[in-house]
PDB file of C-alpha atoms in Angstrom:
ATOM      1  CA  MET A 265      16.941  32.775  -2.779  1.00 42.00           C
ATOM      2  CA  SER A 266      13.440  31.535  -2.040  1.00 51.00           C
ATOM      3  CA  THR A 267      10.172  33.265  -2.981  1.00 62.00           C
ATOM      4  CA  THR A 268       6.589  32.960  -1.781  1.00 74.00           C
ATOM      5  CA  THR A 269       3.713  31.957  -4.006  1.00 80.00           C
ATOM      6  CA  THR A 270      -0.006  31.803  -3.296  1.00 86.00           C
ATOM      7  CA  HIS A 271      -1.840  28.911  -4.950  1.00 86.00           C
ATOM      8  CA  THR A 272      -5.623  29.121  -5.266  1.00 89.00           C
ATOM      9  CA  LEU A 273      -7.352  25.756  -5.516  1.00 89.00           C
ATOM     10  CA  THR A 274     -11.018  25.072  -6.237  1.00 90.00           C
ATOM     11  CA  VAL A 275     -12.629  22.003  -4.678  1.00 88.00           C
ATOM     12  CA  ASP A 276     -14.344  19.878  -7.314  1.00 86.00           C
ATOM     13  CA  ALA A 277     -17.057  17.290  -6.725  1.00 84.00           C
ATOM     14  CA  ALA A 278     -14.593  14.388  -6.574  1.00 79.00           C
ATOM     15  CA  LYS A 279     -12.696  15.983  -3.656  1.00 83.00           C
ATOM     16  CA  ALA A 280     -15.724  17.218  -1.699  1.00 86.00           C
ATOM     17  CA  GLY A 281     -15.756  15.739   1.808  1.00 86.00           C
ATOM     18  CA  GLN A 282     -11.972  15.393   1.987  1.00 87.00           C
ATOM     19  CA  ARG A 283      -9.968  16.903   4.837  1.00 88.00           C
ATOM     20  CA  VAL A 284      -8.409  20.187   3.781  1.00 89.00           C
ATOM     21  CA  ASP A 285      -4.868  19.136   4.712  1.00 87.00           C
ATOM     22  CA  LEU A 286      -5.110  16.020   2.542  1.00 86.00           C
ATOM     23  CA  PHE A 287      -6.690  18.036  -0.281  1.00 87.00           C
ATOM     24  CA  VAL A 288      -3.870  20.602  -0.241  1.00 86.00           C
ATOM     25  CA  GLY A 289      -1.113  18.018   0.255  1.00 82.00           C
ATOM     26  CA  GLU A 290      -2.221  15.984  -2.750  1.00 81.00           C
ATOM     27  CA  ALA A 291      -2.797  19.030  -4.958  1.00 81.00           C
ATOM     28  CA  LEU A 292       0.596  20.610  -4.289  1.00 79.00           C
ATOM     29  CA  GLY A 293       2.671  17.530  -3.477  1.00 73.00           C
ATOM     30  CA  LEU A 294       3.670  18.827  -0.029  1.00 74.00           C
ATOM     31  CA  SER A 295       5.048  16.706   2.803  1.00 71.00           C
ATOM     32  CA  ARG A 296       3.067  16.218   6.017  1.00 74.00           C
ATOM     33  CA  ALA A 297       5.701  18.169   7.987  1.00 75.00           C
ATOM     34  CA  ARG A 298       5.477  21.088   5.609  1.00 78.00           C
ATOM     35  CA  MET A 299       1.673  21.005   5.676  1.00 82.00           C
ATOM     36  CA  LYS A 300       1.751  21.099   9.494  1.00 84.00           C
ATOM     37  CA  ARG A 301       3.877  24.258   9.430  1.00 84.00           C
ATOM     38  CA  LEU A 302       1.607  25.954   6.881  1.00 87.00           C
ATOM     39  CA  PHE A 303      -1.461  25.402   9.057  1.00 88.00           C
ATOM     40  CA  GLU A 304       0.386  26.535  12.201  1.00 87.00           C
ATOM     41  CA  GLU A 305       1.454  29.729  10.389  1.00 87.00           C
ATOM     42  CA  GLY A 306      -2.055  30.420   9.053  1.00 89.00           C
ATOM     43  CA  GLN A 307      -0.960  30.067   5.443  1.00 89.00           C
ATOM     44  CA  VAL A 308      -3.997  27.974   4.421  1.00 91.00           C
ATOM     45  CA  ARG A 309      -7.293  29.815   3.943  1.00 92.00           C
ATOM     46  CA  VAL A 310     -10.680  28.470   2.872  1.00 92.00           C
ATOM     47  CA  ASP A 311     -12.960  31.089   1.338  1.00 91.00           C
ATOM     48  CA  GLY A 312     -10.737  33.772   2.840  1.00 89.00           C
ATOM     49  CA  ARG A 313     -10.611  32.444   6.406  1.00 89.00           C
ATOM     50  CA  PRO A 314      -7.679  30.644   8.099  1.00 89.00           C
ATOM     51  CA  ALA A 315      -8.350  26.899   8.093  1.00 88.00           C
ATOM     52  CA  LYS A 316      -7.591  24.134  10.588  1.00 87.00           C
ATOM     53  CA  LYS A 317      -6.259  20.765   9.444  1.00 81.00           C
ATOM     54  CA  GLY A 318      -9.397  18.782  10.272  1.00 81.00           C
ATOM     55  CA  LEU A 319     -11.755  20.959   8.230  1.00 89.00           C
ATOM     56  CA  THR A 320     -13.776  19.118   5.589  1.00 90.00           C
ATOM     57  CA  VAL A 321     -13.947  20.891   2.228  1.00 89.00           C
ATOM     58  CA  THR A 322     -17.075  21.209   0.093  1.00 90.00           C
ATOM     59  CA  GLU A 323     -17.539  21.516  -3.639  1.00 90.00           C
ATOM     60  CA  GLY A 324     -16.809  24.976  -5.025  1.00 91.00           C
ATOM     61  CA  GLN A 325     -14.793  26.257  -2.065  1.00 91.00           C
ATOM     62  CA  LYS A 326     -11.635  28.242  -2.780  1.00 92.00           C
ATOM     63  CA  VAL A 327      -8.533  27.161  -0.890  1.00 92.00           C
ATOM     64  CA  ALA A 328      -5.619  29.626  -0.909  1.00 90.00           C
ATOM     65  CA  VAL A 329      -2.201  28.334   0.127  1.00 90.00           C
ATOM     66  CA  THR A 330       0.834  30.596   0.525  1.00 88.00           C
ATOM     67  CA  VAL A 331       4.065  28.627   0.353  1.00 81.00           C
ATOM     68  CA  GLU A 332       7.746  29.394   0.290  1.00 72.00           C
ATOM     69  CA  GLU A 333       9.078  27.965  -2.929  1.00 64.00           C
ATOM     70  CA  ALA A 334      12.255  25.930  -2.711  1.00 56.00           C
ATOM     71  CA  PRO A 335      15.105  26.351  -5.205  1.00 55.00           C
ATOM     72  CA  ARG A 336      14.393  25.081  -8.712  1.00 60.00           C
ATOM     73  CA  GLU A 337      16.442  21.942  -8.251  1.00 70.00           C
ATOM     74  CA  ALA A 338      18.291  19.876  -5.693  1.00 76.00           C
ATOM     75  CA  VAL A 339      21.627  21.391  -4.653  1.00 76.00           C
ATOM     76  CA  PRO A 340      24.504  19.239  -5.996  1.00 73.00           C
ATOM     77  CA  ASP A 341      26.220  17.310  -3.189  1.00 76.00           C
ATOM     78  CA  THR A 342      29.567  15.749  -4.069  1.00 76.00           C
ATOM     79  CA  ASP A 343      30.170  14.410  -0.540  1.00 83.00           C
ATOM     80  CA  PHE A 344      27.549  11.661  -0.916  1.00 81.00           C
ATOM     81  CA  PRO A 345      29.256   8.421  -2.088  1.00 85.00           C
ATOM     82  CA  LEU A 346      26.672   7.420  -4.708  1.00 91.00           C
ATOM     83  CA  VAL A 347      26.639   3.685  -5.510  1.00 95.00           C
ATOM     84  CA  VAL A 348      25.366   3.085  -9.062  1.00 96.00           C
ATOM     85  CA  LEU A 349      23.900  -0.384  -9.674  1.00 97.00           C
ATOM     86  CA  HIS A 350      22.922   0.127 -13.336  1.00 96.00           C
ATOM     87  CA  GLU A 351      23.460   2.924 -15.827  1.00 96.00           C
ATOM     88  CA  ASP A 352      22.384   3.464 -19.431  1.00 96.00           C
ATOM     89  CA  PRO A 353      21.588   6.566 -21.528  1.00 96.00           C
ATOM     90  CA  THR A 354      18.056   6.886 -20.108  1.00 96.00           C
ATOM     91  CA  LEU A 355      17.992   5.170 -16.699  1.00 97.00           C
ATOM     92  CA  LEU A 356      19.994   5.016 -13.479  1.00 97.00           C
ATOM     93  CA  PHE A 357      19.562   2.607 -10.588  1.00 98.00           C
ATOM     94  CA  VAL A 358      21.339   3.497  -7.355  1.00 97.00           C
ATOM     95  CA  ASP A 359      21.795   1.815  -3.982  1.00 97.00           C
ATOM     96  CA  LYS A 360      20.274   3.999  -1.249  1.00 96.00           C
ATOM     97  CA  PRO A 361      21.892   3.558   2.159  1.00 95.00           C
ATOM     98  CA  ALA A 362      19.799   3.585   5.318  1.00 95.00           C
ATOM     99  CA  GLY A 363      19.638   6.964   7.013  1.00 92.00           C
ATOM    100  CA  ARG A 364      19.611   8.978   3.777  1.00 91.00           C
ATOM    101  CA  PRO A 365      16.428  10.687   2.538  1.00 91.00           C
ATOM    102  CA  SER A 366      15.467  10.102  -1.087  1.00 91.00           C
ATOM    103  CA  HIS A 367      15.183  13.803  -1.941  1.00 85.00           C
ATOM    104  CA  PRO A 368      15.203  17.189  -0.152  1.00 79.00           C
ATOM    105  CA  LEU A 369      12.079  18.698   1.391  1.00 72.00           C
ATOM    106  CA  GLN A 370      13.575  21.979   2.621  1.00 68.00           C
ATOM    107  CA  PRO A 371      15.218  24.760   0.569  1.00 68.00           C
ATOM    108  CA  GLY A 372      18.970  24.214   0.356  1.00 70.00           C
ATOM    109  CA  GLU A 373      18.819  20.770   2.006  1.00 74.00           C
ATOM    110  CA  THR A 374      21.667  18.416   1.104  1.00 76.00           C
ATOM    111  CA  GLY A 375      22.660  14.874   2.014  1.00 85.00           C
ATOM    112  CA  THR A 376      19.923  13.164  -0.018  1.00 91.00           C
ATOM    113  CA  VAL A 377      20.112  10.738  -2.931  1.00 94.00           C
ATOM    114  CA  ALA A 378      18.746  13.423  -5.272  1.00 92.00           C
ATOM    115  CA  ASN A 379      21.561  15.817  -4.289  1.00 91.00           C
ATOM    116  CA  ALA A 380      24.128  13.169  -5.141  1.00 93.00           C
ATOM    117  CA  LEU A 381      22.427  12.345  -8.441  1.00 95.00           C
ATOM    118  CA  VAL A 382      22.384  15.992  -9.549  1.00 93.00           C
ATOM    119  CA  ALA A 383      26.075  16.348  -8.689  1.00 93.00           C
ATOM    120  CA  ARG A 384      27.084  13.365 -10.801  1.00 94.00           C
ATOM    121  CA  TYR A 385      24.415  13.477 -13.519  1.00 95.00           C
ATOM    122  CA  PRO A 386      23.247  17.118 -13.899  1.00 93.00           C
ATOM    123  CA  GLU A 387      20.679  16.212 -16.558  1.00 94.00           C
ATOM    124  CA  VAL A 388      18.491  14.384 -14.031  1.00 93.00           C
ATOM    125  CA  ALA A 389      17.310  17.692 -12.526  1.00 90.00           C
ATOM    126  CA  GLN A 390      15.341  18.354 -15.712  1.00 90.00           C
ATOM    127  CA  ALA A 391      14.018  14.789 -16.007  1.00 92.00           C
ATOM    128  CA  SER A 392      11.586  14.704 -13.089  1.00 89.00           C
ATOM    129  CA  GLN A 393       8.524  16.903 -12.927  1.00 83.00           C
ATOM    130  CA  ASP A 394       9.818  18.368  -9.659  1.00 81.00           C
ATOM    131  CA  PRO A 395      13.523  19.286 -10.175  1.00 80.00           C
ATOM    132  CA  ARG A 396      14.194  18.735  -6.468  1.00 82.00           C
ATOM    133  CA  GLU A 397      13.625  14.998  -6.991  1.00 88.00           C
ATOM    134  CA  GLY A 398      16.748  14.717  -9.146  1.00 89.00           C
ATOM    135  CA  GLY A 399      15.085  12.427 -11.669  1.00 92.00           C
ATOM    136  CA  LEU A 400      13.927   9.923  -9.034  1.00 94.00           C
ATOM    137  CA  CYS A 401      10.939   7.879 -10.198  1.00 93.00           C
ATOM    138  CA  HIS A 402       9.891   6.814  -6.667  1.00 92.00           C
ATOM    139  CA  ARG A 403      11.196   7.033  -3.101  1.00 91.00           C
ATOM    140  CA  LEU A 404      12.076   4.952  -0.049  1.00 93.00           C
ATOM    141  CA  ASP A 405      11.687   5.714   3.669  1.00 91.00           C
ATOM    142  CA  VAL A 406      14.763   7.282   5.244  1.00 92.00           C
ATOM    143  CA  GLU A 407      15.602   4.106   7.210  1.00 94.00           C
ATOM    144  CA  THR A 408      14.969   1.773   4.252  1.00 96.00           C
ATOM    145  CA  SER A 409      17.949   0.754   2.137  1.00 97.00           C
ATOM    146  CA  GLY A 410      18.005  -0.594  -1.399  1.00 97.00           C
ATOM    147  CA  VAL A 411      17.263   0.074  -5.055  1.00 98.00           C
ATOM    148  CA  LEU A 412      16.073   3.462  -6.287  1.00 97.00           C
ATOM    149  CA  ALA A 413      15.399   4.230  -9.962  1.00 97.00           C
ATOM    150  CA  ALA A 414      16.058   7.596 -11.594  1.00 96.00           C
ATOM    151  CA  ALA A 415      15.570   8.868 -15.132  1.00 96.00           C
ATOM    152  CA  ARG A 416      17.974  10.936 -17.221  1.00 96.00           C
ATOM    153  CA  THR A 417      15.343  12.318 -19.598  1.00 95.00           C
ATOM    154  CA  ARG A 418      11.783  13.578 -19.127  1.00 95.00           C
ATOM    155  CA  GLU A 419      10.519  10.907 -21.549  1.00 96.00           C
ATOM    156  CA  ALA A 420      12.143   8.152 -19.500  1.00 96.00           C
ATOM    157  CA  TRP A 421      10.794   9.584 -16.237  1.00 94.00           C
ATOM    158  CA  THR A 422       7.266   9.740 -17.644  1.00 95.00           C
ATOM    159  CA  SER A 423       7.539   6.180 -18.961  1.00 95.00           C
ATOM    160  CA  VAL A 424       8.707   4.748 -15.626  1.00 95.00           C
ATOM    161  CA  ARG A 425       6.145   6.737 -13.637  1.00 92.00           C
ATOM    162  CA  GLU A 426       3.389   5.380 -15.884  1.00 92.00           C
ATOM    163  CA  ALA A 427       4.720   1.864 -15.336  1.00 93.00           C
ATOM    164  CA  PHE A 428       4.441   2.387 -11.572  1.00 90.00           C
ATOM    165  CA  SER A 429       0.907   3.736 -11.965  1.00 86.00           C
ATOM    166  CA  HIS A 430      -0.164   0.750 -14.080  1.00 88.00           C
ATOM    167  CA  ARG A 431       1.519  -1.832 -11.802  1.00 89.00           C
ATOM    168  CA  ALA A 432       3.919  -2.812 -14.567  1.00 93.00           C
ATOM    169  CA  VAL A 433       6.895  -2.837 -12.189  1.00 94.00           C
ATOM    170  CA  ASP A 434       8.079  -5.583  -9.843  1.00 95.00           C
ATOM    171  CA  LYS A 435       9.191  -4.263  -6.432  1.00 96.00           C
ATOM    172  CA  ARG A 436      10.512  -6.762  -3.893  1.00 97.00           C
ATOM    173  CA  TYR A 437      11.665  -6.122  -0.341  1.00 97.00           C
ATOM    174  CA  VAL A 438      13.151  -8.313   2.352  1.00 98.00           C
ATOM    175  CA  ALA A 439      12.003  -7.799   5.926  1.00 97.00           C
ATOM    176  CA  LEU A 440      12.772  -9.448   9.244  1.00 98.00           C
ATOM    177  CA  VAL A 441       9.683  -9.821  11.434  1.00 97.00           C
ATOM    178  CA  THR A 442       8.461 -11.525  14.579  1.00 96.00           C
ATOM    179  CA  GLY A 443       5.054 -13.043  15.115  1.00 92.00           C
ATOM    180  CA  PRO A 444       2.937 -15.772  13.491  1.00 90.00           C
ATOM    181  CA  LEU A 445       3.047 -15.665   9.708  1.00 91.00           C
ATOM    182  CA  ALA A 446       1.927 -18.145   7.044  1.00 92.00           C
ATOM    183  CA  ASP A 447       4.501 -19.386   4.527  1.00 94.00           C
ATOM    184  CA  GLU A 448       2.777 -17.364   1.797  1.00 94.00           C
ATOM    185  CA  GLY A 449      -0.073 -14.925   1.698  1.00 93.00           C
ATOM    186  CA  GLU A 450      -1.602 -11.764   0.346  1.00 93.00           C
ATOM    187  CA  VAL A 451      -2.595  -8.603   2.207  1.00 91.00           C
ATOM    188  CA  GLU A 452      -5.088  -6.352   0.469  1.00 88.00           C
ATOM    189  CA  VAL A 453      -5.970  -3.688   3.024  1.00 85.00           C
ATOM    190  CA  PRO A 454      -6.520  -0.034   2.032  1.00 85.00           C
ATOM    191  CA  LEU A 455      -4.453   2.416   4.087  1.00 83.00           C
ATOM    192  CA  ARG A 456      -4.770   6.044   5.136  1.00 80.00           C
ATOM    193  CA  HIS A 457      -2.850   8.553   7.225  1.00 80.00           C
ATOM    194  CA  HIS A 458      -3.692   8.127  10.904  1.00 79.00           C
ATOM    195  CA  PRO A 459      -5.921  11.095  11.872  1.00 75.00           C
ATOM    196  CA  ARG A 460      -4.169  11.615  15.235  1.00 74.00           C
ATOM    197  CA  HIS A 461      -0.667  10.424  14.326  1.00 73.00           C
ATOM    198  CA  PRO A 462       0.228  11.900  10.910  1.00 69.00           C
ATOM    199  CA  ASP A 463       3.641  10.211  10.890  1.00 77.00           C
ATOM    200  CA  ARG A 464       2.049   6.781  10.410  1.00 82.00           C
ATOM    201  CA  VAL A 465      -0.674   5.047   8.396  1.00 83.00           C
ATOM    202  CA  GLU A 466      -3.502   2.738   9.485  1.00 82.00           C
ATOM    203  CA  PRO A 467      -6.094   0.469   7.849  1.00 83.00           C
ATOM    204  CA  ALA A 468      -8.754   2.698   6.327  1.00 81.00           C
ATOM    205  CA  PRO A 469     -12.380   2.294   7.439  1.00 78.00           C
ATOM    206  CA  TYR A 470     -14.744   1.071   4.736  1.00 76.00           C
ATOM    207  CA  GLY A 471     -15.695   3.920   2.414  1.00 72.00           C
ATOM    208  CA  ALA A 472     -13.154   6.390   3.863  1.00 76.00           C
ATOM    209  CA  GLU A 473     -12.554   9.333   1.538  1.00 75.00           C
ATOM    210  CA  ASP A 474      -8.796   9.268   2.103  1.00 76.00           C
ATOM    211  CA  ALA A 475      -8.327   5.488   1.682  1.00 79.00           C
ATOM    212  CA  ARG A 476      -5.588   4.346  -0.691  1.00 83.00           C
ATOM    213  CA  GLU A 477      -5.579   0.888  -2.246  1.00 86.00           C
ATOM    214  CA  ALA A 478      -2.685  -1.252  -1.012  1.00 86.00           C
ATOM    215  CA  LEU A 479      -1.766  -4.813  -2.055  1.00 88.00           C
ATOM    216  CA  SER A 480       1.191  -6.870  -0.832  1.00 93.00           C
ATOM    217  CA  HIS A 481       2.295 -10.470  -1.492  1.00 96.00           C
ATOM    218  CA  LEU A 482       4.256 -12.161   1.325  1.00 96.00           C
ATOM    219  CA  ARG A 483       6.583 -15.175   1.155  1.00 96.00           C
ATOM    220  CA  VAL A 484       8.640 -16.485   4.086  1.00 96.00           C
ATOM    221  CA  LEU A 485      12.222 -17.215   3.013  1.00 96.00           C
ATOM    222  CA  ALA A 486      13.549 -18.591   6.310  1.00 96.00           C
ATOM    223  CA  ARG A 487      12.607 -18.973   9.986  1.00 96.00           C
ATOM    224  CA  SER A 488      14.454 -19.157  13.268  1.00 95.00           C
ATOM    225  CA  GLY A 489      12.481 -19.267  16.501  1.00 94.00           C
ATOM    226  CA  ASP A 490      10.163 -16.241  16.612  1.00 94.00           C
ATOM    227  CA  TYR A 491      11.895 -14.617  13.636  1.00 97.00           C
ATOM    228  CA  SER A 492      10.902 -14.857   9.985  1.00 97.00           C
ATOM    229  CA  LEU A 493      12.771 -13.468   6.987  1.00 97.00           C
ATOM    230  CA  VAL A 494      10.113 -12.412   4.483  1.00 97.00           C
ATOM    231  CA  GLU A 495      10.087 -11.364   0.843  1.00 97.00           C
ATOM    232  CA  VAL A 496       7.401  -8.753   0.204  1.00 96.00           C
ATOM    233  CA  GLN A 497       6.249  -7.903  -3.297  1.00 96.00           C
ATOM    234  CA  ILE A 498       4.208  -4.714  -3.347  1.00 93.00           C
ATOM    235  CA  LEU A 499       1.890  -3.976  -6.252  1.00 86.00           C
ATOM    236  CA  THR A 500       1.040  -0.493  -4.981  1.00 83.00           C
ATOM    237  CA  GLY A 501       3.182   2.200  -3.409  1.00 78.00           C
ATOM    238  CA  VAL A 502       1.385   3.607  -0.388  1.00 79.00           C
ATOM    239  CA  LEU A 503       3.519   5.302   2.262  1.00 81.00           C
ATOM    240  CA  HIS A 504       4.769   2.755   4.863  1.00 90.00           C
ATOM    241  CA  GLN A 505       2.840   0.002   3.049  1.00 91.00           C
ATOM    242  CA  VAL A 506       5.184  -2.893   3.891  1.00 94.00           C
ATOM    243  CA  ARG A 507       5.516  -1.795   7.512  1.00 93.00           C
ATOM    244  CA  ALA A 508       1.789  -1.248   8.032  1.00 91.00           C
ATOM    245  CA  HIS A 509       0.675  -4.435   6.275  1.00 93.00           C
ATOM    246  CA  LEU A 510       3.083  -6.671   8.183  1.00 95.00           C
ATOM    247  CA  ALA A 511       2.146  -5.029  11.478  1.00 93.00           C
ATOM    248  CA  GLY A 512      -1.509  -5.431  10.551  1.00 91.00           C
ATOM    249  CA  VAL A 513      -1.171  -9.219  10.259  1.00 92.00           C
ATOM    250  CA  GLY A 514       0.652  -9.440  13.588  1.00 94.00           C
ATOM    251  CA  ALA A 515       4.209  -9.620  12.252  1.00 96.00           C
ATOM    252  CA  PRO A 516       5.795  -6.146  12.589  1.00 96.00           C
ATOM    253  CA  LEU A 517       9.309  -5.391  11.364  1.00 97.00           C
ATOM    254  CA  VAL A 518      12.167  -5.947  13.783  1.00 97.00           C
ATOM    255  CA  GLY A 519      13.286  -2.527  15.006  1.00 97.00           C
ATOM    256  CA  ASP A 520      10.137  -0.711  13.859  1.00 95.00           C
ATOM    257  CA  ALA A 521       8.990   0.980  17.069  1.00 94.00           C
ATOM    258  CA  LEU A 522       6.385   3.059  15.220  1.00 92.00           C
ATOM    259  CA  TYR A 523       4.429  -0.079  14.308  1.00 92.00           C
ATOM    260  CA  GLY A 524       5.111  -2.187  17.386  1.00 94.00           C
ATOM    261  CA  GLY A 525       8.187  -4.076  16.211  1.00 95.00           C
ATOM    262  CA  ARG A 526      10.581  -5.874  18.512  1.00 96.00           C
ATOM    263  CA  GLU A 527      13.572  -3.806  19.618  1.00 95.00           C
ATOM    264  CA  ALA A 528      16.847  -4.183  17.705  1.00 94.00           C
ATOM    265  CA  PRO A 529      19.353  -2.060  19.663  1.00 94.00           C
ATOM    266  CA  GLU A 530      22.421  -3.293  17.804  1.00 95.00           C
ATOM    267  CA  LEU A 531      20.826  -2.673  14.403  1.00 96.00           C
ATOM    268  CA  GLY A 532      19.646   0.850  15.156  1.00 93.00           C
ATOM    269  CA  ARG A 533      16.929   0.898  12.473  1.00 96.00           C
ATOM    270  CA  PHE A 534      14.076  -1.248  11.257  1.00 97.00           C
ATOM    271  CA  PHE A 535      14.914  -4.245   9.083  1.00 98.00           C
ATOM    272  CA  LEU A 536      13.642  -3.425   5.584  1.00 98.00           C
ATOM    273  CA  HIS A 537      15.593  -3.533   2.332  1.00 98.00           C
ATOM    274  CA  ALA A 538      14.436  -2.852  -1.241  1.00 97.00           C
ATOM    275  CA  ARG A 539      16.016  -5.955  -2.681  1.00 97.00           C
ATOM    276  CA  SER A 540      15.087  -5.711  -6.364  1.00 97.00           C
ATOM    277  CA  LEU A 541      13.273  -3.550  -8.859  1.00 97.00           C
ATOM    278  CA  THR A 542      12.184  -4.515 -12.371  1.00 97.00           C
ATOM    279  CA  VAL A 543      10.837  -1.895 -14.776  1.00 96.00           C
ATOM    280  CA  PRO A 544      10.110  -1.886 -18.517  1.00 96.00           C
ATOM    281  CA  HIS A 545      12.888   0.011 -20.264  1.00 96.00           C
ATOM    282  CA  PRO A 546      11.594   3.329 -21.663  1.00 94.00           C
ATOM    283  CA  VAL A 547      13.141   2.666 -25.092  1.00 93.00           C
ATOM    284  CA  THR A 548      13.269  -1.104 -25.644  1.00 93.00           C
ATOM    285  CA  LYS A 549      10.273  -1.930 -23.375  1.00 93.00           C
ATOM    286  CA  GLU A 550      12.224  -5.008 -22.251  1.00 95.00           C
ATOM    287  CA  PRO A 551      12.270  -5.616 -18.477  1.00 95.00           C
ATOM    288  CA  VAL A 552      15.308  -4.263 -16.649  1.00 96.00           C
ATOM    289  CA  LYS A 553      15.902  -6.013 -13.322  1.00 97.00           C
ATOM    290  CA  VAL A 554      18.324  -4.530 -10.814  1.00 97.00           C
ATOM    291  CA  GLU A 555      19.198  -6.036  -7.440  1.00 97.00           C
ATOM    292  CA  SER A 556      20.781  -4.529  -4.344  1.00 97.00           C
ATOM    293  CA  PRO A 557      22.990  -6.639  -2.053  1.00 97.00           C
ATOM    294  CA  LEU A 558      21.848  -6.936   1.545  1.00 97.00           C
ATOM    295  CA  PRO A 559      23.812  -4.354   3.605  1.00 97.00           C
ATOM    296  CA  PRO A 560      26.285  -5.625   6.225  1.00 97.00           C
ATOM    297  CA  ASP A 561      24.216  -4.301   9.149  1.00 97.00           C
ATOM    298  CA  LEU A 562      21.232  -6.403   8.059  1.00 98.00           C
ATOM    299  CA  VAL A 563      23.394  -9.482   7.427  1.00 97.00           C
ATOM    300  CA  ALA A 564      24.768  -9.091  10.963  1.00 97.00           C
ATOM    301  CA  GLU A 565      21.256  -8.771  12.411  1.00 97.00           C
ATOM    302  CA  LEU A 566      20.239 -12.026  10.719  1.00 97.00           C
ATOM    303  CA  GLY A 567      23.254 -13.746  12.263  1.00 96.00           C
ATOM    304  CA  ARG A 568      22.207 -12.611  15.721  1.00 96.00           C
ATOM    305  CA  HIS A 569      18.995 -14.612  15.283  1.00 96.00           C
ATOM    306  CA  GLY A 570      20.449 -17.758  13.725  1.00 94.00           C
ATOM    307  CA  LEU A 571      19.679 -16.799  10.111  1.00 95.00           C
ATOM    308  CA  SER A 572      22.038 -16.321   7.186  1.00 93.00           C
ATOM    309  CA  TRP A 573      22.148 -14.581   3.807  1.00 93.00           C
ATOM    310  CA  PRO A 574      21.738 -15.429   1.008  1.00 89.00           C
ATOM    311  CA  VAL A 575      18.928 -17.904   1.402  1.00 83.00           C
ATOM    312  CA  ALA A 576      17.576 -20.325  -1.171  1.00 61.00           C
ATOM    313  CA  GLY A 577      14.692 -19.091  -3.324  1.00 51.00           C
TER     314      GLY A 577
END
């Protein structure tokens, strides 16, 4: 059974000038969809008055947010065929299929990786700061497949999260793109949520309050006509970073309509796979590298364009 809670937030100097929806979302860790509903329902008030999303907050203002609290942890889901790539007493690495969310956003939601983790490893619910995340240390877009890391203890979760924060992890994706692209390169373009299209991100204007640092290394693995198979190493973890950075240099993902990618009707999703993840082990501090095989639907898409997997390098 869910309950409602009112959170009262005070705007400090560092957050002054930020849009109220971004301020609340960051403070409470709420999704954009959930934030949209709260504003539509008048559940966000600034100094006692209902606020609109575009309002800019000032230092000292009081922001009250009434939210419906979800259950304490993700509901166990035994119907999800969880594929475990690596398991030890403190860490789990699983293979997320495309089409599955990383963790639930709504009360009672099932069908996510976190639901499956809690069903098979109940201890993970107490490992992550938010029990709904099922111990997950990061997330992937719904349509993105590949490696996800989860912790089995709070100490392990904290250790891996700190490694992400300090760029001590190695995250590598493979993407199929079209458009001109150098053999190797680096994209260092800060990103922000698009002010008119909250489901996507865009390059942030210089000095923007809501800009987030984003750095990607690109390396072309193979080419065929207009198509390039690219390895992307991301050193930061901004939402949609790989998709936005590749689109920004004129080489959007195949199948990614949101960012102008070429249609891929037989694939039915955009071509992006979290190929490998390397993190320092919470106990030994030695690097643990886990790889995910390329799913059959992506292998088939490569074949349709004269490319094959695996490739050298």
